[in-house]
GROMACS .gro file of C-alpha atoms in nm:
model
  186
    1UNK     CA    1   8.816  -9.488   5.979
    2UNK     CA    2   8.907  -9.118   5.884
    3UNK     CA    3   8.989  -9.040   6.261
    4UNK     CA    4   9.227  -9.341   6.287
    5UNK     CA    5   9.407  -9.325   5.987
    6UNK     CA    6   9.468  -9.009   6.026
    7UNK     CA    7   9.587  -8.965   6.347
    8UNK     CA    8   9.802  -9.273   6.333
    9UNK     CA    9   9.958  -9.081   5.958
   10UNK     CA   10  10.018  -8.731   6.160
   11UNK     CA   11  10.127  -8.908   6.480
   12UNK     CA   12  10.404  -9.154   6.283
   13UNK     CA   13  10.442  -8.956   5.933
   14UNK     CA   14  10.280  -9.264   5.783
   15UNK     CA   15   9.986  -9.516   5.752
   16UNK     CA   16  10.207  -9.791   5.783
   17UNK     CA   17  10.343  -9.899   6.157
   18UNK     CA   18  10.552 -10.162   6.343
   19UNK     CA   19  10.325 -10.308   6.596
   20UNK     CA   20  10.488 -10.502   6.908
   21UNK     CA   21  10.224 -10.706   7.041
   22UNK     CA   22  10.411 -10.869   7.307
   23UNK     CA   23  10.634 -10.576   7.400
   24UNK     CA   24  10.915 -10.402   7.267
   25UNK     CA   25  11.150 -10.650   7.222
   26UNK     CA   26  10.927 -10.894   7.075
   27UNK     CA   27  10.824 -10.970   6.702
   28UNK     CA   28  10.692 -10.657   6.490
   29UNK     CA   29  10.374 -10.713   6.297
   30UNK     CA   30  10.338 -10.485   6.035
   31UNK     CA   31  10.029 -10.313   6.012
   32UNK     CA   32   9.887 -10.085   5.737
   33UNK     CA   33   9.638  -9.825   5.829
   34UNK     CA   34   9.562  -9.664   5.469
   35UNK     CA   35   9.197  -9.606   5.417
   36UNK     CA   36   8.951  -9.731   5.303
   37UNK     CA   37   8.921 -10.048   5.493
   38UNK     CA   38   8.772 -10.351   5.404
   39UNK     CA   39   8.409 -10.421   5.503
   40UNK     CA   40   8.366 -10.835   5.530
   41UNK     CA   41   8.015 -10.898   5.531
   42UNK     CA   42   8.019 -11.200   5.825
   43UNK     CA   43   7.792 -11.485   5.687
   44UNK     CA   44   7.950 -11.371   5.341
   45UNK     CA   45   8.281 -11.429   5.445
   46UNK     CA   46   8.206 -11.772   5.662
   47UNK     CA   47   8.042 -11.921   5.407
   48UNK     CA   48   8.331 -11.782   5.136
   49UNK     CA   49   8.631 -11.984   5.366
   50UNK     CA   50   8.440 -12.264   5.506
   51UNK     CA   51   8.313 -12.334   5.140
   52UNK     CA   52   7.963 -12.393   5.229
   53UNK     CA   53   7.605 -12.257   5.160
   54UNK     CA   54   7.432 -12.184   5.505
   55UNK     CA   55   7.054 -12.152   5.563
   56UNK     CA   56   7.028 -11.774   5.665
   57UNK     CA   57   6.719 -11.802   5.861
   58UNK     CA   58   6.922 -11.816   6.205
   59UNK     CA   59   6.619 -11.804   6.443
   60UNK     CA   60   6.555 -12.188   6.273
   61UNK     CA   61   6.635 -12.510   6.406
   62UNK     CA   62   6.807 -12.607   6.041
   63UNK     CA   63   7.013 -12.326   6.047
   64UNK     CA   64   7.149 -12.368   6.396
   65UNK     CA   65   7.190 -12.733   6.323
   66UNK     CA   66   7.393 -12.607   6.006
   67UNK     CA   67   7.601 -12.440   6.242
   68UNK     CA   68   7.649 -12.683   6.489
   69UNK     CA   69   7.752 -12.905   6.206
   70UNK     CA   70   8.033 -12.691   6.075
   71UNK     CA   71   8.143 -12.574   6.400
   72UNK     CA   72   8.217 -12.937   6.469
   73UNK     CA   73   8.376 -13.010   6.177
   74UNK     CA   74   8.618 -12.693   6.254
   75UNK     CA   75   8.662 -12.857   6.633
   76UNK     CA   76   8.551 -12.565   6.762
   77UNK     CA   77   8.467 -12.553   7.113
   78UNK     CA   78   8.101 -12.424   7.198
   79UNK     CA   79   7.953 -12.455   7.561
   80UNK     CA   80   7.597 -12.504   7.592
   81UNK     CA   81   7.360 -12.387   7.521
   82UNK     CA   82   7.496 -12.432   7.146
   83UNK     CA   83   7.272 -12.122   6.989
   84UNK     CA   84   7.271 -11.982   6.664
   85UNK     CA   85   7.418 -11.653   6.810
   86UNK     CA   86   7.698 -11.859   7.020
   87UNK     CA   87   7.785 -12.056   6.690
   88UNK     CA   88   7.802 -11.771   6.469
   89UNK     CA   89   7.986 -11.586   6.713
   90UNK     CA   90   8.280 -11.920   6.721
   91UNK     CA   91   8.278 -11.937   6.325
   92UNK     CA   92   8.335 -11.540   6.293
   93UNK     CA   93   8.648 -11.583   6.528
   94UNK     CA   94   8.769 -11.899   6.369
   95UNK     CA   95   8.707 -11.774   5.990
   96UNK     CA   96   8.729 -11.424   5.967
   97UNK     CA   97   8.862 -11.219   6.342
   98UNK     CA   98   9.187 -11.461   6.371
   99UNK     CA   99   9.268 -11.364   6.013
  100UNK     CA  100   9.223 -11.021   6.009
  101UNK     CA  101   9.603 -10.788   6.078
  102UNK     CA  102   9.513 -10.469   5.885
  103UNK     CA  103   9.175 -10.294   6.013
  104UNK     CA  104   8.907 -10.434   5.881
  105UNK     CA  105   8.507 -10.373   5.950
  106UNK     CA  106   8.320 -10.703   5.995
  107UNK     CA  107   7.963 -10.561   5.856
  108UNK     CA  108   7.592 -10.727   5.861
  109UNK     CA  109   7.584 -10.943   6.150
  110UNK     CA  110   7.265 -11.143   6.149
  111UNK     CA  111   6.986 -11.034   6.390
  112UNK     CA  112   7.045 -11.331   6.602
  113UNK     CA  113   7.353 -11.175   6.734
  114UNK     CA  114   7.274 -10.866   6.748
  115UNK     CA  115   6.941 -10.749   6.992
  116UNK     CA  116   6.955 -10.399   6.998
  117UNK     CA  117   7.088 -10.339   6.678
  118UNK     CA  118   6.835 -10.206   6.412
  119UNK     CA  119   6.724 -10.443   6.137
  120UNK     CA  120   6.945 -10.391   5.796
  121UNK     CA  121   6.716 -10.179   5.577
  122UNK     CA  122   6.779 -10.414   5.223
  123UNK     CA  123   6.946 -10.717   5.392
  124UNK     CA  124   6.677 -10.950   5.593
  125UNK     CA  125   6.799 -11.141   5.841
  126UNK     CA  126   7.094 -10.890   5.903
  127UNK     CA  127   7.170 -10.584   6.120
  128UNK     CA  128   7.319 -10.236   6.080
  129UNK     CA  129   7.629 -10.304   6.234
  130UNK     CA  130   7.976 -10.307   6.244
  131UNK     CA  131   8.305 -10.457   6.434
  132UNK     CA  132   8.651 -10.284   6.382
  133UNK     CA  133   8.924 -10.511   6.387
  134UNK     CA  134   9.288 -10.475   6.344
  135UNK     CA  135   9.540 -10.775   6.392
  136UNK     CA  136   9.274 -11.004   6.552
  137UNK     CA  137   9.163 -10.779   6.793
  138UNK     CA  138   8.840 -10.608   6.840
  139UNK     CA  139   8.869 -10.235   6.851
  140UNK     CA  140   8.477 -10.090   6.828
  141UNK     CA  141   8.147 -10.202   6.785
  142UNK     CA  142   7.868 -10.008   6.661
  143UNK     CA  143   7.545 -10.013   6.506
  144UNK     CA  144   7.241  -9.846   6.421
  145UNK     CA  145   7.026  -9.874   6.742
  146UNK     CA  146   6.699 -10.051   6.719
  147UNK     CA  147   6.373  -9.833   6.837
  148UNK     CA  148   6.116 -10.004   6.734
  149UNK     CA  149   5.991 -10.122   7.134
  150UNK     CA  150   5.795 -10.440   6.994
  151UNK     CA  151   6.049 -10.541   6.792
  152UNK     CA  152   6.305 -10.474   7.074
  153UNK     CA  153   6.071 -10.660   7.365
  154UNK     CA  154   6.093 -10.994   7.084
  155UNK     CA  155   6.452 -10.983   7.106
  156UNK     CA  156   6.474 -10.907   7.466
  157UNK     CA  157   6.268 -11.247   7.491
  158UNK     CA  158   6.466 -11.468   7.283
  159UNK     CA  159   6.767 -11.303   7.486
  160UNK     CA  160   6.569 -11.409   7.772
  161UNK     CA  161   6.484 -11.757   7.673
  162UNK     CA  162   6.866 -11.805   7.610
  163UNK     CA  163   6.975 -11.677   7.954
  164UNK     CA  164   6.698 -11.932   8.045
  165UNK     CA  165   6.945 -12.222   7.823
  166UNK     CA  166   7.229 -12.126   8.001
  167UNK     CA  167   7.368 -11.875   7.838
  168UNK     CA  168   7.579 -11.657   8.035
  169UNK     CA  169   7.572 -11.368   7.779
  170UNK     CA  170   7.243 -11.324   7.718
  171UNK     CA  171   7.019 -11.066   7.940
  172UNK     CA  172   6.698 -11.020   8.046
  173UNK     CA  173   6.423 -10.844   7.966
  174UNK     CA  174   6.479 -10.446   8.023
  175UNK     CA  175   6.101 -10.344   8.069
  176UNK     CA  176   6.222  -9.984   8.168
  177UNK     CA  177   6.400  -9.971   7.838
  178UNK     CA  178   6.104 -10.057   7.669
  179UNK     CA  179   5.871  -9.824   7.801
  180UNK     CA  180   6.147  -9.556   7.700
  181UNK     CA  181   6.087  -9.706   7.337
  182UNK     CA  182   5.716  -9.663   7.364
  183UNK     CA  183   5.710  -9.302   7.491
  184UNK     CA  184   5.912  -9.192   7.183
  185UNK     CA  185   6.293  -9.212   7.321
  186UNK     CA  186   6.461  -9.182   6.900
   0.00000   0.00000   0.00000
């Protein structure tokens, strides 16, 4: 945040800058880079604009459903396999990444979304991690990397048992990686 916001204020003389998505001789968008940015806690924020209370175990079958059942009544398009992970992932861009012009950090994604990120230390359910985002695109993603190998080999198997589903995101399992985690890799 500090290394952005500064370098775009000593590169242009100021936070604020004209933005030309489309090329110079399209429309500016505005864009104001004066810290500190926003964090938007995801499920937070979802269930802030779709006006709705959502179960936040997202490794259940009623929470996916939940989901599912908002998704749809966004018309959001999903392919199969319609996860937990996948649907999150469609409401954050619908709700929250298509709205966001000035940077913005999209904060505490839950677990489900987020297999090699480290569990949030006071939040269950959520991750240490964080998406910059500045006029709807994504600029970094980070997070505090999980080292814990049994914990990691669970969520290599529910990535794995996706993949399985048919998603084309998911992986498999990194058995290398884990055996990295066991021998103390920090």
């Amino acid at each position: 945040e500090d290394m952005i916001s500064s370098t775009v204020k000593h590169i242009t003389g100021s936070y604020v800058i004209e933005y030309h998505a489309e090329g110079p001789n399209s429309e500016a968008v505005e864009i104001d880079f004066t810290p500190p940015w926003p964090r938007i806690s995801m499920v937070e924020q979802i269930e802030k604009q779709a006006g709705v209370t959502l179960p936040h175990d997202f490794s259940s079958e009623p929470a996916r459903q939940a989901l599912d059942d908002l998704a749809k009544s966004c018309k959001l398009e999903c392919a199969p396999p319609r996860t937990a992970a996948r649907l999150l992932d469609k409401l954050c861009g619908h709700f929250i990444e298509d709205r966001i012009k000035n940077p913005a950090f999209i904060v505490e994604h839950p677990q489900v979304m987020s297999p090699l990120a480290k569990w949030h230390r006071s939040k269950p359910g959520l991750t240490e991690r964080f998406e910059l985002f500045v006029n709807g695109r994504e600029l970094a993603n980070a997070y505090t990397e999980l080292n814990d190998p049994r914990r990691q080999l669970e969520c290599f198997e529910d990535q794995a048992r996706a993949k399985e589903a048919g998603d084309e995101e998911a992986q498999q399992i990194d058995g290398a990686f884990i055996t990295a985690l066991e021998h103390g890799l920090p």
